[in-house]
Coordinates of C-alpha atoms and ligand atoms in Angstrom, one line a residue:
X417 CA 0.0 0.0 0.0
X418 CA 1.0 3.8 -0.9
X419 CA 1.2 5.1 2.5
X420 CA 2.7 8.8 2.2
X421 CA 2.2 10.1 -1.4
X422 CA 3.6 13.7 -0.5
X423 CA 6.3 11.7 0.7
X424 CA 7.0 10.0 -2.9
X425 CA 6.5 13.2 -4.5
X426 CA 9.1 15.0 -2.4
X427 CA 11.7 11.8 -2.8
X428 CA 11.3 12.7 -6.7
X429 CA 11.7 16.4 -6.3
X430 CA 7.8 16.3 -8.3
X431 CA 6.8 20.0 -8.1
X432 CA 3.8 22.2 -8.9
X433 CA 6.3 23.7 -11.4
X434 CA 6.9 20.3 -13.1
X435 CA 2.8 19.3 -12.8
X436 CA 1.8 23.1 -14.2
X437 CA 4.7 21.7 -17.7
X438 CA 3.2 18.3 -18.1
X439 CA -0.3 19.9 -18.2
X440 CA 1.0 21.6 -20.8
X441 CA 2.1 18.4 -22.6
X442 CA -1.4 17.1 -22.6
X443 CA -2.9 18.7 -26.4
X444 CA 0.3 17.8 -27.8
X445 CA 0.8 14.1 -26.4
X446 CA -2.7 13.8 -27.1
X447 CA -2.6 13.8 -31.0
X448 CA 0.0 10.8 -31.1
X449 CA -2.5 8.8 -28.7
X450 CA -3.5 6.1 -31.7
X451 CA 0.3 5.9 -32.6
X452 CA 1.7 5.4 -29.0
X453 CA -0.8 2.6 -28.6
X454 CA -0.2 0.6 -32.3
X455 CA 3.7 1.1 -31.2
X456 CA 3.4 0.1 -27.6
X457 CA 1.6 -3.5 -28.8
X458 CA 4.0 -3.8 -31.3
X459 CA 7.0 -3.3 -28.7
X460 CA 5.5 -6.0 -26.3
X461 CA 4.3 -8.5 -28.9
X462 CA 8.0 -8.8 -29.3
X463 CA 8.3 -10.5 -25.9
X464 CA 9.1 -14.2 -25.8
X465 CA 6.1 -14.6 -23.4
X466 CA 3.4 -12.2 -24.6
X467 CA 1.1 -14.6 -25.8
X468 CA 1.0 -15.8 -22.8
X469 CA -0.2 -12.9 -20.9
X470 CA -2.4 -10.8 -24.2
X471 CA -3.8 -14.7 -24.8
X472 CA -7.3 -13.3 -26.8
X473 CA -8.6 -10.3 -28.0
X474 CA -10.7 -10.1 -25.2
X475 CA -8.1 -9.6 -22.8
X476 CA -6.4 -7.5 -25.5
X477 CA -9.2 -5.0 -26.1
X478 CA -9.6 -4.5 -22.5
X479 CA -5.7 -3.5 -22.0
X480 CA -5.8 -1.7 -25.1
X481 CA -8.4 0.7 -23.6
X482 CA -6.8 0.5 -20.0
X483 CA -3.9 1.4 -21.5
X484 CA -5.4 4.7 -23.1
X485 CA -6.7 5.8 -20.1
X486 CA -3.6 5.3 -18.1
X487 CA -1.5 7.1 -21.0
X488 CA -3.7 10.4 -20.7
X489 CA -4.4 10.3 -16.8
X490 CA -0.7 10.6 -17.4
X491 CA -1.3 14.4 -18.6
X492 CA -4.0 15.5 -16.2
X493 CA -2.4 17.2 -13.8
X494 CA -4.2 15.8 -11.5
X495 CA -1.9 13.5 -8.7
X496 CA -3.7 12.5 -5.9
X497 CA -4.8 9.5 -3.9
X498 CA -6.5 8.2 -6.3
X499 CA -4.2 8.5 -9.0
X500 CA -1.4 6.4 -6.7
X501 CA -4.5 4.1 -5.9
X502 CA -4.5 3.2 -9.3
X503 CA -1.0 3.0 -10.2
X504 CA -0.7 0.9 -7.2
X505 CA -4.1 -1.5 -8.3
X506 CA -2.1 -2.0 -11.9
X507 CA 0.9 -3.2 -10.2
X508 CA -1.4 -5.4 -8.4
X509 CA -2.4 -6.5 -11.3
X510 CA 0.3 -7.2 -13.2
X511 CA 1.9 -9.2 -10.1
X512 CA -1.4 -11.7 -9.8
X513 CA -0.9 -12.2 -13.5
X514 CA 3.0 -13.2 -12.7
X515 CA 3.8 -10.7 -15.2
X516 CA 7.5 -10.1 -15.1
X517 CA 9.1 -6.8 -14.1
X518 CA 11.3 -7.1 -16.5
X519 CA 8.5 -6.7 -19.0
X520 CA 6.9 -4.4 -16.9
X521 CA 10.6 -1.8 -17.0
X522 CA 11.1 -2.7 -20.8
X523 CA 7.5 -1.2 -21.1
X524 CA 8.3 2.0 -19.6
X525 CA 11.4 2.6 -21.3
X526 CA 9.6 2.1 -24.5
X527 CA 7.0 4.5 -23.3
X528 CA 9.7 7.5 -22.0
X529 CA 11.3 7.0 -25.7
X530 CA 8.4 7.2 -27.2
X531 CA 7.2 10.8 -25.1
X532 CA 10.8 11.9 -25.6
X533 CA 10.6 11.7 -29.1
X534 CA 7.6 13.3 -29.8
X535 CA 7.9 16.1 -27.5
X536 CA 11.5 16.4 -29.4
X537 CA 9.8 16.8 -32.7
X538 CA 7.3 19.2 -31.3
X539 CA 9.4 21.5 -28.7
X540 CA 11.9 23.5 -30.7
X541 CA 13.5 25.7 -28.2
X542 CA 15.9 23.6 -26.5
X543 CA 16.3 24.8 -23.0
X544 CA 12.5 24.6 -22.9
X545 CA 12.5 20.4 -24.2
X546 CA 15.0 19.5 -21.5
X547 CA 12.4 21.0 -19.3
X548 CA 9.4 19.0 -20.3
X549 CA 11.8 16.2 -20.5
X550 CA 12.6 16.4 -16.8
X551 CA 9.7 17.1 -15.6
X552 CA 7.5 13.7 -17.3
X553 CA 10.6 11.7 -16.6
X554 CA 10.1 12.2 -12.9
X555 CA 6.7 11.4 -13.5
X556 CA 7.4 8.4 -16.0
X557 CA 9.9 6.8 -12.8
X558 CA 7.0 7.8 -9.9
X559 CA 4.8 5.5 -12.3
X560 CA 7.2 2.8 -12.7
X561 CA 8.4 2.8 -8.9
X562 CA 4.6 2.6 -7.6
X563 CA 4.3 -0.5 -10.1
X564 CA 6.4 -2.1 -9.0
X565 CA 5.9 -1.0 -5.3
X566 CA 3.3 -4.4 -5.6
X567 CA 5.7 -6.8 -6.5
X568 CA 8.4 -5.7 -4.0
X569 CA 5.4 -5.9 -1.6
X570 CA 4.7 -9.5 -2.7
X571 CA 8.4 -10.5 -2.0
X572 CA 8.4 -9.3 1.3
X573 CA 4.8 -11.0 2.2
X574 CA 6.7 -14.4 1.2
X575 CA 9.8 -13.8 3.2
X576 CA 7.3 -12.2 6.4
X577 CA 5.0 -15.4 5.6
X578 CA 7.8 -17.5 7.0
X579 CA 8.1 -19.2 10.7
X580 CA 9.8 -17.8 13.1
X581 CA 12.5 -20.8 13.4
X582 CA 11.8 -21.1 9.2
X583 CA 13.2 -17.2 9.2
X584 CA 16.2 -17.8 11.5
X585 CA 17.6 -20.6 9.8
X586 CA 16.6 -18.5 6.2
X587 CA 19.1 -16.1 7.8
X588 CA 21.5 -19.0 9.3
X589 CA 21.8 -20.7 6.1
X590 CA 22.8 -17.3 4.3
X591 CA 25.7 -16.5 6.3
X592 CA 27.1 -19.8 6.3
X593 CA 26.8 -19.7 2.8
X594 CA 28.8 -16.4 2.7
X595 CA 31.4 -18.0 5.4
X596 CA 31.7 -20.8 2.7
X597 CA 32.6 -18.5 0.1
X598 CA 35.0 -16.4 2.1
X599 CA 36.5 -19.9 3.0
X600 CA 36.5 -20.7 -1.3
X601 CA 38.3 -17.5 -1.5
X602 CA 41.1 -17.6 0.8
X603 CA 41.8 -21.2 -0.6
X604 CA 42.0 -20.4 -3.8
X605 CA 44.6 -17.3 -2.9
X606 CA 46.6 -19.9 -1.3
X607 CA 46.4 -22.1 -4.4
X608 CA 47.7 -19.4 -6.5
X609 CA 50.6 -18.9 -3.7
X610 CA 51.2 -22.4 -4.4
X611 CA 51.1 -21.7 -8.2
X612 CA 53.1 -18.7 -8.2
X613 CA 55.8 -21.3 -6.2
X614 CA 55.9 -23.7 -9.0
X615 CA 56.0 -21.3 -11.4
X616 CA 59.4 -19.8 -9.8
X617 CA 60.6 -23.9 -9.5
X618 CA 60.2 -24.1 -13.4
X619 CA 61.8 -21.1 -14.3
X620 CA 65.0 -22.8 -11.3
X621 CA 65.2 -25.9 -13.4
X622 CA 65.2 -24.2 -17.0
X623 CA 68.2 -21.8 -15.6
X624 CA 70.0 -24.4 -13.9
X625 CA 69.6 -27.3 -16.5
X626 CA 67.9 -29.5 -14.4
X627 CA 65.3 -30.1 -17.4
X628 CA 66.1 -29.4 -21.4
X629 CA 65.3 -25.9 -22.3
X630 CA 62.4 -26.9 -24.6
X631 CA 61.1 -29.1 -22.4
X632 CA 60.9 -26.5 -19.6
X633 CA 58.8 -23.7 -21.7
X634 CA 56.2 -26.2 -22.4
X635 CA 56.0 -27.1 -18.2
X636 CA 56.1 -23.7 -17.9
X637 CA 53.3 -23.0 -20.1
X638 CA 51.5 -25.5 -18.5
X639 CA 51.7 -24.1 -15.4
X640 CA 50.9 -20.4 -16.6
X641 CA 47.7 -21.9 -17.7
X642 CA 47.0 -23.3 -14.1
X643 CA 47.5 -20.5 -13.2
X644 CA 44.9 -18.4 -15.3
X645 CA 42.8 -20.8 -14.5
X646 CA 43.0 -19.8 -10.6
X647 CA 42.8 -16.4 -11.2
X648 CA 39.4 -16.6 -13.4
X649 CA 37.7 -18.8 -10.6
X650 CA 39.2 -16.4 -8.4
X651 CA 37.4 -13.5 -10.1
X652 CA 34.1 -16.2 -10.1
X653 CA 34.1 -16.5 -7.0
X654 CA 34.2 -12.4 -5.9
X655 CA 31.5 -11.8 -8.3
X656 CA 29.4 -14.8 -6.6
X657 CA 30.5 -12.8 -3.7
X658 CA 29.1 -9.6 -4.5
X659 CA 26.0 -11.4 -4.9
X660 CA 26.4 -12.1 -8.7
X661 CA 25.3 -16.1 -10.2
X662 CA 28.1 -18.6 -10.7
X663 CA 29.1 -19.2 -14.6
X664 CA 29.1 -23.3 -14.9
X665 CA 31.7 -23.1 -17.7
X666 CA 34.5 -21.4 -15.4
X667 CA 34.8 -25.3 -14.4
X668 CA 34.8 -26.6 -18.0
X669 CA 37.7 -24.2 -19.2
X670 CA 39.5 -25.3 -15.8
X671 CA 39.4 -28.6 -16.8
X672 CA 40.4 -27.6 -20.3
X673 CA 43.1 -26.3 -18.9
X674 CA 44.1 -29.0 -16.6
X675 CA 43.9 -31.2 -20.0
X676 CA 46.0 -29.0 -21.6
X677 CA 48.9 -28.9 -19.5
X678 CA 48.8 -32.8 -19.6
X679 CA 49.0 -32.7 -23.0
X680 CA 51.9 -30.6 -23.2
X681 CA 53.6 -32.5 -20.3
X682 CA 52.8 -35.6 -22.3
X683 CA 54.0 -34.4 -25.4
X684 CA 57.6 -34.5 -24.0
X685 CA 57.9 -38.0 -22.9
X686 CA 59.6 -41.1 -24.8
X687 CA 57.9 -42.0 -27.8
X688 CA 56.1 -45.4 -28.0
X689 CA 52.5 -46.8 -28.0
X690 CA 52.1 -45.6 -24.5
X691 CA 52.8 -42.2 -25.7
X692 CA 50.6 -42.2 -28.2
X693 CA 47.3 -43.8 -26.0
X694 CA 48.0 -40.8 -24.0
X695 CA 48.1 -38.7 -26.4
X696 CA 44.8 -39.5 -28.7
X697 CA 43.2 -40.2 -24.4
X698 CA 43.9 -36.8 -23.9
X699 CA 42.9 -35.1 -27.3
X700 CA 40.0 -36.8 -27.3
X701 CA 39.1 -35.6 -23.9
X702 CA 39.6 -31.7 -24.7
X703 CA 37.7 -32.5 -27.9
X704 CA 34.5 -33.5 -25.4
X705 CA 35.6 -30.6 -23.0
X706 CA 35.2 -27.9 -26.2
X707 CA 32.0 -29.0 -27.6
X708 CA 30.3 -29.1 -23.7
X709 CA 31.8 -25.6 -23.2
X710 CA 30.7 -24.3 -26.8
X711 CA 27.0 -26.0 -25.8
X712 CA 26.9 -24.2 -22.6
X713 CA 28.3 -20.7 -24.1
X714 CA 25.6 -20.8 -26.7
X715 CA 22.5 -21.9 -24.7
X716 CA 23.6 -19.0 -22.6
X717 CA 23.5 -16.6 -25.1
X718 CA 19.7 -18.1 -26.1
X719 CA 18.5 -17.4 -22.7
X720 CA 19.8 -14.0 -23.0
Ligands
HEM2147 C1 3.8 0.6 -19.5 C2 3.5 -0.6 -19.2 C3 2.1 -1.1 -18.9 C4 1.0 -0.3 -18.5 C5 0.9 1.1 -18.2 C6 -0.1 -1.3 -18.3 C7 -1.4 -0.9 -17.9 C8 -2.3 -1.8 -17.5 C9 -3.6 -1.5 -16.9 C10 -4.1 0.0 -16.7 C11 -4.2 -2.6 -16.6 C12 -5.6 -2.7 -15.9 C13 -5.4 -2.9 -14.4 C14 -6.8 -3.0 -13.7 O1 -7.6 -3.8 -14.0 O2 -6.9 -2.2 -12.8 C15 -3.4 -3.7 -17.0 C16 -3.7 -5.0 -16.9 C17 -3.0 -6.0 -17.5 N1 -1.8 -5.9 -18.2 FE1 -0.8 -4.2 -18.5 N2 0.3 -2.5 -18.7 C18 1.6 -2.4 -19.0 C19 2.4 -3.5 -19.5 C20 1.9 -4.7 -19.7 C21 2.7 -5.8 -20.4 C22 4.1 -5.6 -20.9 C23 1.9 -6.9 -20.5 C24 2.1 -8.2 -21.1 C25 3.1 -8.6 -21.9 C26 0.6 -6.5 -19.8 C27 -0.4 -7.4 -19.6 C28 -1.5 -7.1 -18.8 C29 -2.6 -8.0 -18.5 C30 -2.7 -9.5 -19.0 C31 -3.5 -7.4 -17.7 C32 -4.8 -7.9 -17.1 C33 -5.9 -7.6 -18.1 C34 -7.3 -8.0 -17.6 O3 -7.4 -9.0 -17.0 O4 -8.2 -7.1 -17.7 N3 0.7 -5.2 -19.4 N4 -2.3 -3.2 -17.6

């Protein structure tokens, strides 16, 4: 529930000055009314989902004209209670309807470009545009954060819906999970301690002949790639820190790497059928590695 409108108004810095502009927006924004709306539709109908929501042209007609109204209560002027109430009933909506917010912010950006432009085209004197611009942006982002006001409401009703004892081990759980991952962390600093070691013992042998030059650069090599392969689950792991997901195929190029280096190392030993077993084992294994971590890398990018 809205419970201090003023309040929001103030938070926005939403003056008279910027309510006495947008009424002045109103015959202009007016005229584009039957363009905004054939746009909007065609904006949405874009999303992978919207079928699922706009599912008949019952349910479309109704938005359509919904919609309409919403887009020139936008330019009344008028901002009261009741105007929040109904912001605040469409986010409602939306939420029972399981509507994204995503959708819901790609919606409103559509709509701020398509006011921007218009008043662009129509507003020639350019300190005077940034003006109106200003002032329906603060009103375009008062509509957007009332709308979504719902579903922030709805996550908190399922977190407050919780036991008591459910709650505490809710908040239990989290922290050990962020012990854990400070734990991850320091380990894997020590690992590249470790790393950095055998680099230095590589670069020892290569100076002091204990191993052939050649062979040396490629142990080296293989080590360097360890090592990359620390620091990226390193830089993993402080991004799941900061509350960011885990990428699955930081483990796959790990293990590429791993395979690599063994490779390499293999490369150098005595010729013969063992050799050779190793060698195809080994190629055939990155071979399997690559084609899982090019499967993962694209799905990804579907999702996106
Ligand atoms: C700028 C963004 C949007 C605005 C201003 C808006 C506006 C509205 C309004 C005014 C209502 C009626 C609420 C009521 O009954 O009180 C509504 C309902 C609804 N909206 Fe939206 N909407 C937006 C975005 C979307 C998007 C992106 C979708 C789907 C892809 C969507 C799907 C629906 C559906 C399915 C309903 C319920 C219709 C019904 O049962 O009558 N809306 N919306």
């Amino acid at each position: 529930m809205i419970e201090n409108i003023e309040q929001i108004k103030k938070d926005f810095d939403f003056t008279q000055e910027d309510v006495e502009r947008i009424k002045k927006l109103k015959p202009i924004l007016e005229k584009y009314l039957d363009e905004f709306i054939s746009k909007f539709y065609f904006f949405i109908s874009r999303f992978p989902d919207y079928n699922q929501f706009l599912k008949n042209e019952d349910l479309f007609k109704r938005h359509k004209s919904e919609l309409k109204n919403w887009f020139l209560d936008l330019f009344s002027g008028n901002y009261d209670e009741n105007y929040f109430s109904r912001l605040y009933k469409i986010g409602e909506v939306h939420v029972n309807i399981g509507l994204p917010t995503h959708y819901v912010n790609a919606a409103f950006n559509f709509v701020r470009r398509f006011i921007i432009e218009k008043i662009d085209a129509e507003i020639q004197d350019r300190n005077e545009r940034n003006l109106y611009v200003t002032s329906i942006g603060k009103l375009i982002d008062i509509n957007l954060d009332v709308l979504t006001l719902a579903y922030r409401e709805k996550e908190l009703i399922k977190y407050g819906a919780l036991s008591k004892y459910t709650r505490i081990l809710f908040v239990f759980a989290k922290r050990f999970s962020e012990i854990i991952d400070f734990v991850i962390l320091g380990a894997l600093v020590i690992v590249a301690l470790f790393v950095f070691v055998l680099f230095g013992y590589d670069i020892y042998k290569i100076l002091f002949n204990i191993i052939p030059f050649e062979e040396g650069i490629i142990i080296l090599l293989g080590t360097l790639l360890i090592l990359w392969a620390v620091g990226e689950l390193m830089n993993e792991e402080i991004k799941h820190f900061k509350g960011g997901g885990f990428a699955i195929t930081i483990f796959v190029s790990i293990a590429l790497a791993a395979m690599i280096r063994k490779l390499l190392i293999a490369s150098l030993s005595e010729s013969g059928e063992k050799k050779v077993i190793e060698l195809v084992a080994y190629s055939f294994v990155i071979l399997v590695l690559g084609i899982v971590y090019w499967l993962i890398k694209k799905n990804k990018q579907q999702e996106i």
